[in-house]
mmCIF file of C-alpha atoms in Angstrom:
data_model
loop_
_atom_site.group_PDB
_atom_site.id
_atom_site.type_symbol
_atom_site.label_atom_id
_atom_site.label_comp_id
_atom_site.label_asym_id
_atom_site.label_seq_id
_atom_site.Cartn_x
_atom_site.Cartn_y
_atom_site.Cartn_z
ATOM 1 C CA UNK A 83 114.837 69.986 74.842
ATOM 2 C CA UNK A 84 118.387 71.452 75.250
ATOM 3 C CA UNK A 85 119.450 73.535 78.053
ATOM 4 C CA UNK A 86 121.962 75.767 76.716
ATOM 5 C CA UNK A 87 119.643 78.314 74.495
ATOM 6 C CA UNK A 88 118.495 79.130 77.881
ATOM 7 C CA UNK A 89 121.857 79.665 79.696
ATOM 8 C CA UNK A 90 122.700 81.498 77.219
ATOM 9 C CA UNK A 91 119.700 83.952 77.844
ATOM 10 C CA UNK A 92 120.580 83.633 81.795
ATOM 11 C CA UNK A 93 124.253 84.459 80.271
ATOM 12 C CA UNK A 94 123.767 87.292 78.764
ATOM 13 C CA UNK A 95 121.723 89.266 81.569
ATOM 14 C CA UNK A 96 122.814 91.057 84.180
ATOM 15 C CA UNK A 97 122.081 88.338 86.598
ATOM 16 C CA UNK A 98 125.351 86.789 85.383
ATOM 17 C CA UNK A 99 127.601 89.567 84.094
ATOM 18 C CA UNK A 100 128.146 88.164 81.431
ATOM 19 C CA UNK A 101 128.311 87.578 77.286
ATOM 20 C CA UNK A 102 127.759 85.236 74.794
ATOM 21 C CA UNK A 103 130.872 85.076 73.383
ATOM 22 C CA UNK A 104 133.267 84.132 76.165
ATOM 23 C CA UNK A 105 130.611 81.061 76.697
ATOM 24 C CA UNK A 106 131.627 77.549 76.327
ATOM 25 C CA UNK A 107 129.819 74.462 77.232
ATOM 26 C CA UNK A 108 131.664 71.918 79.987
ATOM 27 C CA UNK A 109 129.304 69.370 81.017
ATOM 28 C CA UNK A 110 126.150 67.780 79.868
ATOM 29 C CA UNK A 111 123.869 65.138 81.106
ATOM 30 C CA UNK A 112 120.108 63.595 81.133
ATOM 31 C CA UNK A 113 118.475 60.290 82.314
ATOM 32 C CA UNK A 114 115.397 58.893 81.315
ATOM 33 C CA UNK A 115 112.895 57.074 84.194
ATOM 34 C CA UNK A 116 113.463 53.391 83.765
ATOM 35 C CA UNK A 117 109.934 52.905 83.549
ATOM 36 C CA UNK A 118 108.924 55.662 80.624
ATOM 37 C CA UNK A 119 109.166 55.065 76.911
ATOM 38 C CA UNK A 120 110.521 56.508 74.097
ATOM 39 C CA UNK A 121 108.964 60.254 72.818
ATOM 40 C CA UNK A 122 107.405 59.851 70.545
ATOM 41 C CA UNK A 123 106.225 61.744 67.254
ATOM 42 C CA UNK A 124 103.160 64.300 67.929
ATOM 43 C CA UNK A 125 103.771 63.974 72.159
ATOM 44 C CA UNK A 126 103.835 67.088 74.128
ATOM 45 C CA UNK A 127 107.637 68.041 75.097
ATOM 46 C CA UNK A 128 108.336 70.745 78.360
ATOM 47 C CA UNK A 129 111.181 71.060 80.407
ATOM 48 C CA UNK A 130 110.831 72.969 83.833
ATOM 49 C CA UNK A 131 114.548 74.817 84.966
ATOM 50 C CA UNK A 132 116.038 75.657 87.956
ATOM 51 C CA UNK A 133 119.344 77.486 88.899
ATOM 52 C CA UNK A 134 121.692 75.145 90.626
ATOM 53 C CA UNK A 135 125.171 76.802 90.758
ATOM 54 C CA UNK A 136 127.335 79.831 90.175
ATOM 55 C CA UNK A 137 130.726 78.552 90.807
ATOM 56 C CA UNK A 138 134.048 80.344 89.994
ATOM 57 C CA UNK A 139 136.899 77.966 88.445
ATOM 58 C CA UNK A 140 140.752 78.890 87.528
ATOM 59 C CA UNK A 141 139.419 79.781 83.886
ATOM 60 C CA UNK A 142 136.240 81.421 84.599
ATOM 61 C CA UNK A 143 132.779 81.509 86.185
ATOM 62 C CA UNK A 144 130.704 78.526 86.050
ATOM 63 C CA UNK A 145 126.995 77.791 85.725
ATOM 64 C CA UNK A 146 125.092 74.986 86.325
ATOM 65 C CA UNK A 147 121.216 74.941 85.311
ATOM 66 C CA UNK A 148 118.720 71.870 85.767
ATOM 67 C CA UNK A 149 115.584 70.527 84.854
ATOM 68 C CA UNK A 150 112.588 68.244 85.245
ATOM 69 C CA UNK A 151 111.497 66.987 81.504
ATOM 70 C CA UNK A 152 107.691 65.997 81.185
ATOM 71 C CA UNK A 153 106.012 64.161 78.108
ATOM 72 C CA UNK A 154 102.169 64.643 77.899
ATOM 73 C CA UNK A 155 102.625 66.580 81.424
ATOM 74 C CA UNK A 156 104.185 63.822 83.231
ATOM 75 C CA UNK A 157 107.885 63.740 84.602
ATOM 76 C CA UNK A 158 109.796 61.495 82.422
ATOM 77 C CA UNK A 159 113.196 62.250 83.582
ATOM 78 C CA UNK A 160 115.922 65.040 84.424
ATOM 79 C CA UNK A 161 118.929 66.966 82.858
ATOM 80 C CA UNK A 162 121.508 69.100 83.910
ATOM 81 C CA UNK A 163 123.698 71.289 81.832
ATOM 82 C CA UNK A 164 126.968 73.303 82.864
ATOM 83 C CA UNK A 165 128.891 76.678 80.891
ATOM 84 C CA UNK A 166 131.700 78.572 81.341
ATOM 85 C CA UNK A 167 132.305 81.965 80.972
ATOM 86 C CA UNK A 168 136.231 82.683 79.853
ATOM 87 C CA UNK A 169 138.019 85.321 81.896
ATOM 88 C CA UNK A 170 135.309 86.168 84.080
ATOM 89 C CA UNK A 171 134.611 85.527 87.982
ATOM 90 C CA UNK A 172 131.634 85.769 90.009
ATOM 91 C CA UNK A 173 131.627 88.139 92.951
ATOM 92 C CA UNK A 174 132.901 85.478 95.829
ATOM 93 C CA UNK A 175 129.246 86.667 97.737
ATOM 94 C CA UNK A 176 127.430 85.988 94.603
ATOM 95 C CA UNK A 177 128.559 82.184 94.726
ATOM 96 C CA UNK A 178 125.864 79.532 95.673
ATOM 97 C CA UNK A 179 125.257 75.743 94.973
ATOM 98 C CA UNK A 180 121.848 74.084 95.471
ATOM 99 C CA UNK A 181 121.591 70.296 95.035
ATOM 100 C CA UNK A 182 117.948 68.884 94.717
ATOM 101 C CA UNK A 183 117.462 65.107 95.582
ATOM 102 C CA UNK A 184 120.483 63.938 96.254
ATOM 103 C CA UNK A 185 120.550 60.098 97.658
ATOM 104 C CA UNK A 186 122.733 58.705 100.597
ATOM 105 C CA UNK A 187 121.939 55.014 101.822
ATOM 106 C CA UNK A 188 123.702 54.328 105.120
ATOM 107 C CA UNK A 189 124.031 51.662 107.721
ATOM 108 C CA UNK A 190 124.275 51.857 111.522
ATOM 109 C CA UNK A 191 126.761 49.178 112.494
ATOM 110 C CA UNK A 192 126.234 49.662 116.317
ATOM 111 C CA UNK A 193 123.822 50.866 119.375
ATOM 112 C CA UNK A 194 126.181 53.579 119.746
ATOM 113 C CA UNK A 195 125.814 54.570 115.933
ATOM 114 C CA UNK A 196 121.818 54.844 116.782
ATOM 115 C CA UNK A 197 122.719 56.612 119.530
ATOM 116 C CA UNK A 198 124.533 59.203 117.219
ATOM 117 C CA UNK A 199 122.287 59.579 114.797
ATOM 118 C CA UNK A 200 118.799 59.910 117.347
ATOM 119 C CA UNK A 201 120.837 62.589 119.103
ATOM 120 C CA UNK A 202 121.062 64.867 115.714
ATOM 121 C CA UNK A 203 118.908 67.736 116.242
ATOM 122 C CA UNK A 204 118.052 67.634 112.730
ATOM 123 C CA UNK A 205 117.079 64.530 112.182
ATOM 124 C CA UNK A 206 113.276 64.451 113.733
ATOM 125 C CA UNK A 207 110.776 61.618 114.178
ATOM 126 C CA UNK A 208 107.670 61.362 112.544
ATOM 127 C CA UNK A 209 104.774 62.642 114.764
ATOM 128 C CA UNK A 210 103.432 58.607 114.823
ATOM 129 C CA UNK A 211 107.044 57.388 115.495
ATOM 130 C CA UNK A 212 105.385 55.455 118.856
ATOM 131 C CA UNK A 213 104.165 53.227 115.947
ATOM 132 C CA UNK A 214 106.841 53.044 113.686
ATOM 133 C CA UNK A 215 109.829 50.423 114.115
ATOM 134 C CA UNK A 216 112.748 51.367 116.267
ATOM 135 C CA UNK A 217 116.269 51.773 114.915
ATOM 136 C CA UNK A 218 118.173 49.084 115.594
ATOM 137 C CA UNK A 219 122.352 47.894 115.114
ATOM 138 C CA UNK A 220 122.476 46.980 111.348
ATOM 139 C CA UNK A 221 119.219 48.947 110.175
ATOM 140 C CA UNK A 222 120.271 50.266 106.567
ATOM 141 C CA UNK A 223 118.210 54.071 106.021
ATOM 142 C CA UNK A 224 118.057 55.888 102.650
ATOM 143 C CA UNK A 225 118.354 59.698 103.459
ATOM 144 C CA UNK A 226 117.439 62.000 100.020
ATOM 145 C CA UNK A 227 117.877 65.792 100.709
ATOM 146 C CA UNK A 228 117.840 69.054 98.602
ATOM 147 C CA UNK A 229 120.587 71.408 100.575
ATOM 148 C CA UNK A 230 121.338 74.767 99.532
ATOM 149 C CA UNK A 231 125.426 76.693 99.842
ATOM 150 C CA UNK A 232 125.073 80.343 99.835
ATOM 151 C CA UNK A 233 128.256 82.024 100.246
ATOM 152 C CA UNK A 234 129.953 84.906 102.142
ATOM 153 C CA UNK A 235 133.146 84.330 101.261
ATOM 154 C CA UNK A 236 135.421 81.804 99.381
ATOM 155 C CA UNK A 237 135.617 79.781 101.778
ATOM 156 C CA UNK A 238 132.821 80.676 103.969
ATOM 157 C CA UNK A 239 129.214 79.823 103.377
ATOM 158 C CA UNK A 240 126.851 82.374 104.732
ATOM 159 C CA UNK A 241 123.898 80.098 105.006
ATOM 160 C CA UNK A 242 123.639 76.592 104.464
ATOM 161 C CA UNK A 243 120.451 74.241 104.469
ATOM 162 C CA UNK A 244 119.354 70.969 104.101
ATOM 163 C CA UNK A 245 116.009 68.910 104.306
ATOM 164 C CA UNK A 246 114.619 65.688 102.905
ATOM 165 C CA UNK A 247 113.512 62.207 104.167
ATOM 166 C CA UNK A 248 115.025 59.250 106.109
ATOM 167 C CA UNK A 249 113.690 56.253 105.399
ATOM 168 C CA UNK A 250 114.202 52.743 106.856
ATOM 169 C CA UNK A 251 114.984 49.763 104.370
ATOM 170 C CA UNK A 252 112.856 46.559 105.561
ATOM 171 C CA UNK A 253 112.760 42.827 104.362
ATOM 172 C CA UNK A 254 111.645 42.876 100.197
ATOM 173 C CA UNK A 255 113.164 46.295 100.198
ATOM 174 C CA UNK A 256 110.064 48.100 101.042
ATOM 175 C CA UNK A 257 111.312 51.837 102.332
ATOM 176 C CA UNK A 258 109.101 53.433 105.362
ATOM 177 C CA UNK A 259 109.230 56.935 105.976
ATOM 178 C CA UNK A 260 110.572 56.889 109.838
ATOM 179 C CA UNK A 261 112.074 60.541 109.813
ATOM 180 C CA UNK A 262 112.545 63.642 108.769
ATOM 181 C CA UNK A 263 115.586 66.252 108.071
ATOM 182 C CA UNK A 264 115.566 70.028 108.864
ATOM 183 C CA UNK A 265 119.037 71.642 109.348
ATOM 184 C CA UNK A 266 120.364 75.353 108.901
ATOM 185 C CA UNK A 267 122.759 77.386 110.072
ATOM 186 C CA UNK A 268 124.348 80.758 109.509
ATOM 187 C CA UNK A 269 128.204 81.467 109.319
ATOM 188 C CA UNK A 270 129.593 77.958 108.660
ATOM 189 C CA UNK A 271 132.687 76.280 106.844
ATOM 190 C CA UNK A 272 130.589 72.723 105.952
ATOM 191 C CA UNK A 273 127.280 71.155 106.373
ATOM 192 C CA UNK A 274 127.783 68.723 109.156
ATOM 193 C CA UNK A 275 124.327 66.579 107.660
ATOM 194 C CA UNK A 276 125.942 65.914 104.455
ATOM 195 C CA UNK A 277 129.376 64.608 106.848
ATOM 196 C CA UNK A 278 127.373 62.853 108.949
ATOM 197 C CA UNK A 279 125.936 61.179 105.886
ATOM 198 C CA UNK A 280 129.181 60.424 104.269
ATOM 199 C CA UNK A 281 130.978 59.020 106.794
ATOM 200 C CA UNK A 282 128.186 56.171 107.130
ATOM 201 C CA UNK A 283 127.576 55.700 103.794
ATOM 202 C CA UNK A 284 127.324 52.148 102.338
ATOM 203 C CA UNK A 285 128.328 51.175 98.727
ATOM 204 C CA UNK A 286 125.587 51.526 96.462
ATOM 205 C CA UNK A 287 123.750 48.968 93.889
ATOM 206 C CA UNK A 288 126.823 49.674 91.445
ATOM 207 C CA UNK A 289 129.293 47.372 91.041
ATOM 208 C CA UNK A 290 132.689 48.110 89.028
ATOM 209 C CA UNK A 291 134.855 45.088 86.961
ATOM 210 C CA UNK A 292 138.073 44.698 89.064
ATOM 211 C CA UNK A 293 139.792 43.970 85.294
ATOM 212 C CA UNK A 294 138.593 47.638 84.327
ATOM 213 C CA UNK A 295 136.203 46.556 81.601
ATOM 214 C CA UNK A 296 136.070 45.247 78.599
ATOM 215 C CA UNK A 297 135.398 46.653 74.950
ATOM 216 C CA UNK A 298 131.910 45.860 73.359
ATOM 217 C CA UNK A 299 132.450 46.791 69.981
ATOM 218 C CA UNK A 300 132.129 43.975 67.886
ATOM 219 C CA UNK A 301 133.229 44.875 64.599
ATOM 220 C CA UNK A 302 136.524 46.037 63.281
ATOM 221 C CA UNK A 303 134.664 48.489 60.940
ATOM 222 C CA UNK A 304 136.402 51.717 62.116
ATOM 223 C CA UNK A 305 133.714 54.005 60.571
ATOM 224 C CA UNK A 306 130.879 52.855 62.721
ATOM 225 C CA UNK A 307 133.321 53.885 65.641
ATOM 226 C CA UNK A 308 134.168 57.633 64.419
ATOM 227 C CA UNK A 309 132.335 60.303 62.323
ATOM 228 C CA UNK A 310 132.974 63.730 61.212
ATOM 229 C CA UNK A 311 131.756 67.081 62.163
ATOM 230 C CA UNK A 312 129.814 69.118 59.955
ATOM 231 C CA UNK A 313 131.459 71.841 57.474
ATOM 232 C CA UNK A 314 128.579 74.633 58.784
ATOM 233 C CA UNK A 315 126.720 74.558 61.962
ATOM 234 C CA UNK A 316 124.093 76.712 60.779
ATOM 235 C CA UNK A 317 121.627 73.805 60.669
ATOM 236 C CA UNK A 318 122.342 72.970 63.835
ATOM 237 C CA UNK A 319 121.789 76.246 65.452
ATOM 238 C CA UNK A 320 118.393 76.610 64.031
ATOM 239 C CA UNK A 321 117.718 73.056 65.182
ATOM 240 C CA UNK A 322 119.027 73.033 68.551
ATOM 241 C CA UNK A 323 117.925 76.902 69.480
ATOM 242 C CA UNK A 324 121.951 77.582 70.001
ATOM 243 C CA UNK A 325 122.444 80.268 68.056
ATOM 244 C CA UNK A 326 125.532 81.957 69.882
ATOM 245 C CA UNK A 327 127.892 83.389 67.059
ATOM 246 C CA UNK A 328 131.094 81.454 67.841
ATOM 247 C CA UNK A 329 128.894 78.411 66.482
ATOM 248 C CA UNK A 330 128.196 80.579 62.868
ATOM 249 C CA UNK A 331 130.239 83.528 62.654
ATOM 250 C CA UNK A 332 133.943 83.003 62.059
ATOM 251 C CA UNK A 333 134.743 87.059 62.841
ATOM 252 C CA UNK A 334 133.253 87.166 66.091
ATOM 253 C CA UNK A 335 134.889 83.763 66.784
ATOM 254 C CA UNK A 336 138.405 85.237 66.350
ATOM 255 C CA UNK A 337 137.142 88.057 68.457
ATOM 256 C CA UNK A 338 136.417 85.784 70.930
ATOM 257 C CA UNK A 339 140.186 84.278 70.512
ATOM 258 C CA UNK A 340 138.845 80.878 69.695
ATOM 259 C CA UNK A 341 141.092 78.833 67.012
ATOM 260 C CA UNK A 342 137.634 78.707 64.434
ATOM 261 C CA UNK A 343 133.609 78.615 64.469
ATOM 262 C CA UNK A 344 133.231 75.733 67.418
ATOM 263 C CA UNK A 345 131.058 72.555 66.691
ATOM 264 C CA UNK A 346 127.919 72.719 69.427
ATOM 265 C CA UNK A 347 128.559 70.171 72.343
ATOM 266 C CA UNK A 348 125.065 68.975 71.966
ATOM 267 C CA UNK A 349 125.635 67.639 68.394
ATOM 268 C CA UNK A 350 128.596 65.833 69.454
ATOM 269 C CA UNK A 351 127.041 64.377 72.217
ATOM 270 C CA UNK A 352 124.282 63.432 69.958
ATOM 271 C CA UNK A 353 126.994 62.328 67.585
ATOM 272 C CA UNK A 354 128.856 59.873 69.848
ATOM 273 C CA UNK A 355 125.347 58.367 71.399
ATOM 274 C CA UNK A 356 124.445 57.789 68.522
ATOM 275 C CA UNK A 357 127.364 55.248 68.049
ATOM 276 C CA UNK A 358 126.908 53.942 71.592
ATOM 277 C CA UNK A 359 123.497 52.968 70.763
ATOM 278 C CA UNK A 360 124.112 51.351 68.116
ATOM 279 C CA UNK A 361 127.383 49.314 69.676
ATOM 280 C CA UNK A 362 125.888 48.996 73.428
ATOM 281 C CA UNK A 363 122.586 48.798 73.151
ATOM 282 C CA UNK A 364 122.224 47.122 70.277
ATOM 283 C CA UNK A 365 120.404 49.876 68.198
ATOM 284 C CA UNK A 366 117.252 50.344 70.930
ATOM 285 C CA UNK A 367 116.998 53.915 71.325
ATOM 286 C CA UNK A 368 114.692 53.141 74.483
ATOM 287 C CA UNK A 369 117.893 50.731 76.295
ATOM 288 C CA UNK A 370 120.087 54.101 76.940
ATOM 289 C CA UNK A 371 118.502 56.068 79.986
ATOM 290 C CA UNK A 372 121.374 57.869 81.150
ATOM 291 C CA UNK A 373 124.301 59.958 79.443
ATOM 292 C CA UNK A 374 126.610 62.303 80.489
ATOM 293 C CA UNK A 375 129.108 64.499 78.617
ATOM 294 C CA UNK A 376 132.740 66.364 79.926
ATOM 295 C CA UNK A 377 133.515 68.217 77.270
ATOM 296 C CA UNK A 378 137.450 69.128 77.631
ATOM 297 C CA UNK A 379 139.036 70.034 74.207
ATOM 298 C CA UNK A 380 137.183 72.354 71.577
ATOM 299 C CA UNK A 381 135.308 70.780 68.258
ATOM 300 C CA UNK A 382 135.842 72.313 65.201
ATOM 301 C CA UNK A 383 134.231 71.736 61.632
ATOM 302 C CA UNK A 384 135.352 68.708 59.594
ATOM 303 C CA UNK A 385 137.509 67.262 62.722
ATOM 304 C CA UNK A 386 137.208 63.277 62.225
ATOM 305 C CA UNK A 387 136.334 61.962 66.243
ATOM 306 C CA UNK A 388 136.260 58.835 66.745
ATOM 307 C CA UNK A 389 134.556 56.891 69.740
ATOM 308 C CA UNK A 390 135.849 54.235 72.168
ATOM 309 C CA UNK A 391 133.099 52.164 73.869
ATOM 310 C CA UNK A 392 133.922 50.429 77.386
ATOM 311 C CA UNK A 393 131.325 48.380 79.815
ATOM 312 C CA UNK A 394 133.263 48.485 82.901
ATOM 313 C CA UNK A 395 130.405 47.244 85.425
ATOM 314 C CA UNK A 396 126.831 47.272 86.656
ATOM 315 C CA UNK A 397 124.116 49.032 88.330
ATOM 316 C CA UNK A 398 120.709 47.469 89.034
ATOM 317 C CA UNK A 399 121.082 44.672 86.606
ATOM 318 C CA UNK A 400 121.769 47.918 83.712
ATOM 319 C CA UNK A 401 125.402 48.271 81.693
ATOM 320 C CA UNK A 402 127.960 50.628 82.730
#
């Protein structure tokens, strides 16, 4: 379920200040839960959205939207979707960033580093901590927060926040929930829990080539490595629920001082997974759980793109 017919609504309200036309799509991703399977035909699709961010950039203001996906009412995975609005800036009072779940494992190398951390007046105990283990040199924890930015200024938060769990890796990798985080604070320049976090942090399960990667495509067949956008994007519109002008209307697209009627993002994402699939994961729709899309020069109808497909490490035993 795409994200952008509903920025678009957001968009064009007074919330944002904003119109359709100056809109342009700049970033697009989704991941599927390693243990769910493909939709299938007949299931029952709903997406649940949240506001993460108005940002201001040097060609606009920016908006960032997420959501929770569910199949047959259960959670099968997230998405997160970013526009731009050309020529226009957010009030710098009206900026704000919220980020929901976000993951930090870190290690305390020392006493002293236990020290540190047990002295944060955020980070609280469980009530049964007399029963839990005690933090000890080398104990690894797995912090996962949702912290909110609300600004007074540009470069001057007026309220910053940030909660979540802390909890303690043992042997087999079992986590146990040893803590808790609470933090806020009025008037700041930073979040000193996020800091704290990142200055302890530990590499993650992702591991990177040292050569840079290597190509996967296995054919020198260069159509099944490019395809062309379509002549009309009417069909699309009606498909995807984008039905913004600049996509169908060639007038209002030169009013909008775009070179032509733009291709939607979303079918060129679609476009070029569809050619990873098919080189990377060897045609199995259900192999590709995660995807994300920059999208940094404009799309227009009948342009020939062409893909170039590079597995340049590893995560948790999945391709990069």
């Amino acid at each position: 379920m795409p994200l952008v017919p509903q920025i678009l609504s957001i968009f064009s309200s007074s919330l944002a200040d904003g119109g359709e036309l100056e809109i342009i799509q700049t970033h697009n991703k989704y991941q599927i839960f390693d243990s769910v399977q493909p939709v299938c035909l007949g299931d029952s699709v709903s997406t649940e959205m949240y506001l993460d961010e108005f940002a201001n950039t040097s060609y606009g203001k920016l908006f960032t939207v997420s959501a929770k996906m569910y199949c047959n009412n259960a959670q099968i995975g997230r998405m997160q979707a970013s526009c731009l609005s050309r020529g226009n800036f957010f009030k710098p009072e009206r900026l704000f960033r919220r980020v929901r779940g976000e993951t930090t494992v870190i290690q305390l190398s020392s006493v002293e580093d236990v020290y540190e951390l047990e002295s944060k007046d955020w980070f609280i105990y469980r009530s049964s901590s007399s029963f839990l283990p005690k933090l000890l040199a080398g104990s690894v924890l797995e912090f996962c927060l949702d912290s909110t930015y609300a600004s007074k200024s540009e470069s001057v938060y007026s309220r910053v926040t940030s909660s979540g769990t802390a909890m303690l890796r043992q042997r087999g990798g079992r986590l146990l929930h040893i803590a808790d985080v609470s933090y806020e604070w009025l008037n700041c320049a930073g979040n000193p829990v996020v800091d704290y976090l990142n200055k302890h942090r530990v590499s993650s399960s992702e591991c990177l080539f040292e050569s840079g990667g290597y190509s996967v495509v296995k054919t020198d067949d260069e159509n099944t490595l490019s395809f062309t956008a379509p002549s009309s994007n009417r069909e699309y519109a009606v498909l995807g629920g984008d039905y913004n002008p600049i996509h169908t209307n060639e007038y209002l697209a030169d009013v909008a001082n775009l070179p032509g009627m733009l291709t939607h993002g979303l079918w060129t994402q679609s476009a070029t997974r569809a050619v990873v699939e098919m080189h990377a994961a060897s045609g199995e729709m259900g192999r590709l759980r995660s995807f994300e899309t920059e999208f940094t020069q404009m799309v227009l109808p009948n342009d020939r793109l062409s893909v170039d497909i590079v597995h340049f490490g590893m995560d948790d035993g999945r391709m990069l």
